[in-house]
C-alpha positions as a LaTeX table, in Angstrom:
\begin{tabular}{lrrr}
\hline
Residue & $x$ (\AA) & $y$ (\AA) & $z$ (\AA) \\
\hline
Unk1 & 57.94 & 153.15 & 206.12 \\
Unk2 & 58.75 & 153.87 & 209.71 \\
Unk3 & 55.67 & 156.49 & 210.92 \\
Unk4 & 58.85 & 158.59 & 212.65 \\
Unk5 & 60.41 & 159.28 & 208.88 \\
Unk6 & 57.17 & 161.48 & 207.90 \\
Unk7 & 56.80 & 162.99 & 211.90 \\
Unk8 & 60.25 & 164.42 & 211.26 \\
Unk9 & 59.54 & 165.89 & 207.45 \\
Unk10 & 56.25 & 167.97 & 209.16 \\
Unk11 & 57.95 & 168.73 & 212.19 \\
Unk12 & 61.25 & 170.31 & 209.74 \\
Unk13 & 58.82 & 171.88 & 207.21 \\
Unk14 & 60.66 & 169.14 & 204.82 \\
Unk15 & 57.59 & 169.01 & 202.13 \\
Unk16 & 58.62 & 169.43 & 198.84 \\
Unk17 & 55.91 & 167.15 & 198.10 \\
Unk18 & 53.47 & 169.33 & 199.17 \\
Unk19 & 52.16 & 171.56 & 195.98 \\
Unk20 & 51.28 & 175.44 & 195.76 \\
Unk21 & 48.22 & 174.80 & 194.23 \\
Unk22 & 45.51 & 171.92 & 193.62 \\
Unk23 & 47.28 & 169.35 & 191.35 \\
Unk24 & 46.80 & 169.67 & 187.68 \\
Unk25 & 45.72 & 166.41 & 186.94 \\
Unk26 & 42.96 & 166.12 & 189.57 \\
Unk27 & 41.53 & 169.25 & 188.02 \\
Unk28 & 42.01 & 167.51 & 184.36 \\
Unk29 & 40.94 & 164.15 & 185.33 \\
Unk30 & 38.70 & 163.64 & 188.13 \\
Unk31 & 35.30 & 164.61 & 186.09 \\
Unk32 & 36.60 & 160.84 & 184.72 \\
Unk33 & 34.72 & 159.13 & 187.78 \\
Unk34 & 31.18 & 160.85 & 187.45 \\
Unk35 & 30.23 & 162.00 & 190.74 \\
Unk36 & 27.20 & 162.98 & 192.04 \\
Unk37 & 27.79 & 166.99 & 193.49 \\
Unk38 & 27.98 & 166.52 & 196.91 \\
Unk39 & 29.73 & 163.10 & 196.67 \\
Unk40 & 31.96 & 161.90 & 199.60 \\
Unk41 & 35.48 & 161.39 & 198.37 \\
Unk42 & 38.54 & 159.50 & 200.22 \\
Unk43 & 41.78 & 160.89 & 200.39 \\
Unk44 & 44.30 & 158.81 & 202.10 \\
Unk45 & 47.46 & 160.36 & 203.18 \\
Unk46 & 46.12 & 163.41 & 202.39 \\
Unk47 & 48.44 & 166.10 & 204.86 \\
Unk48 & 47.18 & 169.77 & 204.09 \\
Unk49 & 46.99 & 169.37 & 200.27 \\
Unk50 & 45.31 & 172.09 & 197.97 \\
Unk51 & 43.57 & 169.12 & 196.35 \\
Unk52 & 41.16 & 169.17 & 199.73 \\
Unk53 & 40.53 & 172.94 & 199.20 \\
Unk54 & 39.61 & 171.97 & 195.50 \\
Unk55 & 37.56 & 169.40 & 195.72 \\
Unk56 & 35.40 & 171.57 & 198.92 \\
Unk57 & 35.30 & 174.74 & 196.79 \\
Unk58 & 33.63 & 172.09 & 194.04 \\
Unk59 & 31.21 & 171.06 & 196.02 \\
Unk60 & 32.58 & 167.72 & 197.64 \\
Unk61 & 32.45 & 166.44 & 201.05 \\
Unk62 & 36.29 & 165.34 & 202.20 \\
Unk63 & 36.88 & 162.39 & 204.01 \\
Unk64 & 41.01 & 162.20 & 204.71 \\
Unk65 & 43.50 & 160.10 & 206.55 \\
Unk66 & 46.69 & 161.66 & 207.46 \\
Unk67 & 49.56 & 160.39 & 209.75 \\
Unk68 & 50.92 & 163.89 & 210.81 \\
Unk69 & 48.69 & 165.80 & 213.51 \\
Unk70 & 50.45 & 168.65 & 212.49 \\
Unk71 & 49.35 & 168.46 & 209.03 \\
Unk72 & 46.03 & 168.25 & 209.56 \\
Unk73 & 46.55 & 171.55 & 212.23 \\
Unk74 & 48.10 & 173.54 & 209.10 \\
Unk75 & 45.05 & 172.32 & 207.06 \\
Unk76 & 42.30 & 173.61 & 209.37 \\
Unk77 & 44.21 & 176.42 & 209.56 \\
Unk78 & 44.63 & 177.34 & 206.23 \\
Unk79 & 41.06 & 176.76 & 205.44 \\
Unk80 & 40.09 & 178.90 & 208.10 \\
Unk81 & 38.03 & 176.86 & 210.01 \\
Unk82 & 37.93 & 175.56 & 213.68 \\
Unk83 & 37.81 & 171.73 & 213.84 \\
Unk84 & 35.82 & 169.52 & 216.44 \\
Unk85 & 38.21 & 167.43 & 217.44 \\
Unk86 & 37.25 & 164.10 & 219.12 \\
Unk87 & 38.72 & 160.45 & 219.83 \\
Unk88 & 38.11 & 156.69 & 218.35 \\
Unk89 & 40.18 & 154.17 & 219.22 \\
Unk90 & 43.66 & 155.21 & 218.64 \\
Unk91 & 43.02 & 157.68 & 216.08 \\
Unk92 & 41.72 & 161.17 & 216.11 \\
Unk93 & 38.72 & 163.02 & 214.13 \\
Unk94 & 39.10 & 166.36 & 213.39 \\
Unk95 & 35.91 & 167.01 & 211.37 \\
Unk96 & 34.63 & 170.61 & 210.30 \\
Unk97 & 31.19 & 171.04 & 207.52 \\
Unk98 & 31.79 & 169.03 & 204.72 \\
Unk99 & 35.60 & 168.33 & 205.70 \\
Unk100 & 36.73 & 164.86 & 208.18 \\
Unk101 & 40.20 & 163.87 & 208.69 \\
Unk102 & 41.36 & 161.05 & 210.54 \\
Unk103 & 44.36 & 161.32 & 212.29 \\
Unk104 & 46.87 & 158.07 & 213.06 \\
Unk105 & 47.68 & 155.53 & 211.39 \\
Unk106 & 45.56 & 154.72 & 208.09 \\
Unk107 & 45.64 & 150.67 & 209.00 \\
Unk108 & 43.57 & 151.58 & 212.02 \\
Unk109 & 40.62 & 152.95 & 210.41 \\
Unk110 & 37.81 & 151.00 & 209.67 \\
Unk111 & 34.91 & 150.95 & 207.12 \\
Unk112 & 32.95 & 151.71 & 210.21 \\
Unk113 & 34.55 & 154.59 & 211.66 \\
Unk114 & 35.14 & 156.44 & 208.00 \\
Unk115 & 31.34 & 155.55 & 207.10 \\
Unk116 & 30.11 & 155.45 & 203.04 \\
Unk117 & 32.29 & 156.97 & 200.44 \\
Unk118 & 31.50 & 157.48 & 196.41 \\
Unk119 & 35.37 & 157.11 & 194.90 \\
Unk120 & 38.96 & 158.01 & 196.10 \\
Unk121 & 41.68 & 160.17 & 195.16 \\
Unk122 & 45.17 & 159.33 & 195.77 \\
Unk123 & 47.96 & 160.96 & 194.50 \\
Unk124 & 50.35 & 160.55 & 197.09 \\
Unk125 & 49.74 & 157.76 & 199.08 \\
Unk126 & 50.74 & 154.65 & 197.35 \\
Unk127 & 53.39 & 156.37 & 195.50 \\
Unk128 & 54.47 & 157.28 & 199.38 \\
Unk129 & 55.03 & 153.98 & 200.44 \\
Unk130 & 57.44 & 151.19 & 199.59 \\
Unk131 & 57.17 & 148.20 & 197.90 \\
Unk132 & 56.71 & 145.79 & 201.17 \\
Unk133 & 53.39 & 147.77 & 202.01 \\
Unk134 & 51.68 & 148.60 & 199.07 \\
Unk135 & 49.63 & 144.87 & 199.27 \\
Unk136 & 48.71 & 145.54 & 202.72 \\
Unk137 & 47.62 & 149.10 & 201.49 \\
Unk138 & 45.88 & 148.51 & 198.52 \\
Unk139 & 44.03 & 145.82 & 199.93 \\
Unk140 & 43.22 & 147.63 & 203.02 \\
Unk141 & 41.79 & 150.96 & 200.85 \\
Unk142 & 39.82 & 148.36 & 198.65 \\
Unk143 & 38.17 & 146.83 & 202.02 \\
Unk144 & 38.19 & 150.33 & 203.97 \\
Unk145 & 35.57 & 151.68 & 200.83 \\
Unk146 & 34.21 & 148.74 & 199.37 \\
Unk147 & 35.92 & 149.26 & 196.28 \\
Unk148 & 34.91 & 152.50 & 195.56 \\
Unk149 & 35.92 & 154.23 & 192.05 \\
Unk150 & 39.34 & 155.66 & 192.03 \\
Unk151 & 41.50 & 158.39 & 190.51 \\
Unk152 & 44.92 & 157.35 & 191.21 \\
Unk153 & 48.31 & 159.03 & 190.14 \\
Unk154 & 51.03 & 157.66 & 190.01 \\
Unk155 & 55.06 & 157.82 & 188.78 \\
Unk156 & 57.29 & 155.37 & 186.44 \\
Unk157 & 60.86 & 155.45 & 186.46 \\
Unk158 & 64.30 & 153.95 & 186.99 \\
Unk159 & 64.13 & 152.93 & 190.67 \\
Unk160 & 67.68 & 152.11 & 191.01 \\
Unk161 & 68.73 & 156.04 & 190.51 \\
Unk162 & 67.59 & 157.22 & 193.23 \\
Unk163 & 65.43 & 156.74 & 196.63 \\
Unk164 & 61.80 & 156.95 & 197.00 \\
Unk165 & 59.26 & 158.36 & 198.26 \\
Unk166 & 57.79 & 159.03 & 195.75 \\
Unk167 & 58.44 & 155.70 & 194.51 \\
Unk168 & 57.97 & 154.40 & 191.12 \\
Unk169 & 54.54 & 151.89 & 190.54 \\
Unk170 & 54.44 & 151.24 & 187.04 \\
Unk171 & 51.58 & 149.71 & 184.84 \\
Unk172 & 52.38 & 145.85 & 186.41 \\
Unk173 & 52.51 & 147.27 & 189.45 \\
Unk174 & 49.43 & 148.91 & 189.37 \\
Unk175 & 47.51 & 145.96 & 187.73 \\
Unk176 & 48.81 & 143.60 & 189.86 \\
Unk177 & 47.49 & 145.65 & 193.44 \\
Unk178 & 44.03 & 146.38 & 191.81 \\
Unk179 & 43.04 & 144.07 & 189.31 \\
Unk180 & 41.14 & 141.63 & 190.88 \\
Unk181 & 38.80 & 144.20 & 192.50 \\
Unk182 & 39.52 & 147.16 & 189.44 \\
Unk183 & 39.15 & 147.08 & 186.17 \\
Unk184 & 42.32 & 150.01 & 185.71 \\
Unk185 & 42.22 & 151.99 & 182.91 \\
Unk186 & 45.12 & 154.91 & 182.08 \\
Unk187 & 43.95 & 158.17 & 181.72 \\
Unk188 & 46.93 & 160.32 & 180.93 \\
Unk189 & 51.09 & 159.53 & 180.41 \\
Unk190 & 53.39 & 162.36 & 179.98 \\
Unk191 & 57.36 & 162.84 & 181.15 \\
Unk192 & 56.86 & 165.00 & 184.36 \\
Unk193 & 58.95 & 168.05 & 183.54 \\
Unk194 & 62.73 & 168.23 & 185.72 \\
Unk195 & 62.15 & 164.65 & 186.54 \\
Unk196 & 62.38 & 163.91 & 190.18 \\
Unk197 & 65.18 & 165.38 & 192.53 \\
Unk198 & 67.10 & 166.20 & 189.15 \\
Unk199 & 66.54 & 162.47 & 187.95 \\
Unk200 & 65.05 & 161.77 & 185.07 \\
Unk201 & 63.10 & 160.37 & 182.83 \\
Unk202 & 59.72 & 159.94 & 185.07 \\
Unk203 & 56.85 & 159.48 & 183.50 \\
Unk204 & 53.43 & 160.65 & 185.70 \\
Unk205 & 49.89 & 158.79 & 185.02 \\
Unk206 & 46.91 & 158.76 & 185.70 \\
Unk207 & 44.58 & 155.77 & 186.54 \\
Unk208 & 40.65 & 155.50 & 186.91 \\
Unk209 & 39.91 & 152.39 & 188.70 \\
Unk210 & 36.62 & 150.96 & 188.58 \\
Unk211 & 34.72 & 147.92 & 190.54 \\
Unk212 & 34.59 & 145.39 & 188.86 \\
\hline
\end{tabular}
């Protein structure tokens, strides 16, 4: 996915797949992976998503990476707070209490530079990117945490009607990225109502991956 394709969706306000609210299933579903309060969670690709507002309002410290500076402006913005905003390498920390995002590209950050985290939550990173990256992806988020516990959404459908993202990782899929460092285990199924971009059926689940 060429980095320029999700610059020009911020910089056009094209983000449908940004959601009102904090996503249903994360509220349903991420008690699943047992946190400690206080707990550092990973959200990769995270742009300015009400799941970061949830997750701080519960009690969780955010770690993020996001591609779009702009996003990450928005998000500061919206939670009202003024970030500290410093370099590493070629990426950029905007950190603020409880709340670090890493701005840049996600393949540059290190276990190093994001430090410990307890589990991840992605719901629209791997479903963001297409087929030819998700190895290098999922291998680079199980490295990146050391294999930390994961809530992971994700959507199944007919790939052939129409273009991703979000693209469809079904249960192979999914097994095949994470099953020799996660023992996946499928939370919730259900048809996602109106299907995607009028196509239809898609079916939305919801994985908890743990180490193995």
């Amino acid at each position: 996915m060429d980095p320029d394709f999700w610059h020009k969706k911020w910089e056009a306000n094209e983000i449908a797949f940004h959601e009102g609210a904090a996503n249903t299933l994360l509220v349903r579903h991420f008690h699943a992976l047992g946190l400690a309060p206080g707990a550092r969670v990973f959200v990769p690709l995270c742009g300015k998503s009400h799941d970061l507002h949830w997750l701080l309002a519960h009690g969780f410290e955010v770690a993020g990476a996001e591609l779009s500076r702009l996003a990450v402006e928005q998000l500061f913005t919206e939670l009202g707070v003024t970030p500290e905003i410093t370099e590493i390498g070629p990426l950029e920390r905007f950190a603020a209490e409880g709340i670090t995002i890493f701005v840049g590209d996600i393949f540059d950050l290190t276990r190093e530079v994001l430090g410990p985290v307890a589990a991840i939550y992605d719901r629209a990173a791997l479903v963001a990117l297409p087929e030819a990256m998700r190895a290098r992806y999922a291998a680079h988020l199980v490295h990146l945490t050391h294999s930390a516990r994961q809530l992971l959404i994700t959507f199944d459908y007919d790939q052939s009607l129409t273009v991703g993202p979000p693209f469809a990782v079904d249960e192979h899929e999914v097994r095949r990225l994470y099953g020799a460092a996660y023992h996946p285990s499928l939370l919730e199924r259900h048809p996602l109502k109106g299907g995607l971009r009028g196509v239809g059926p898609v079916v939305e689940d919801v994985w908890k991956l743990e180490r193995r």
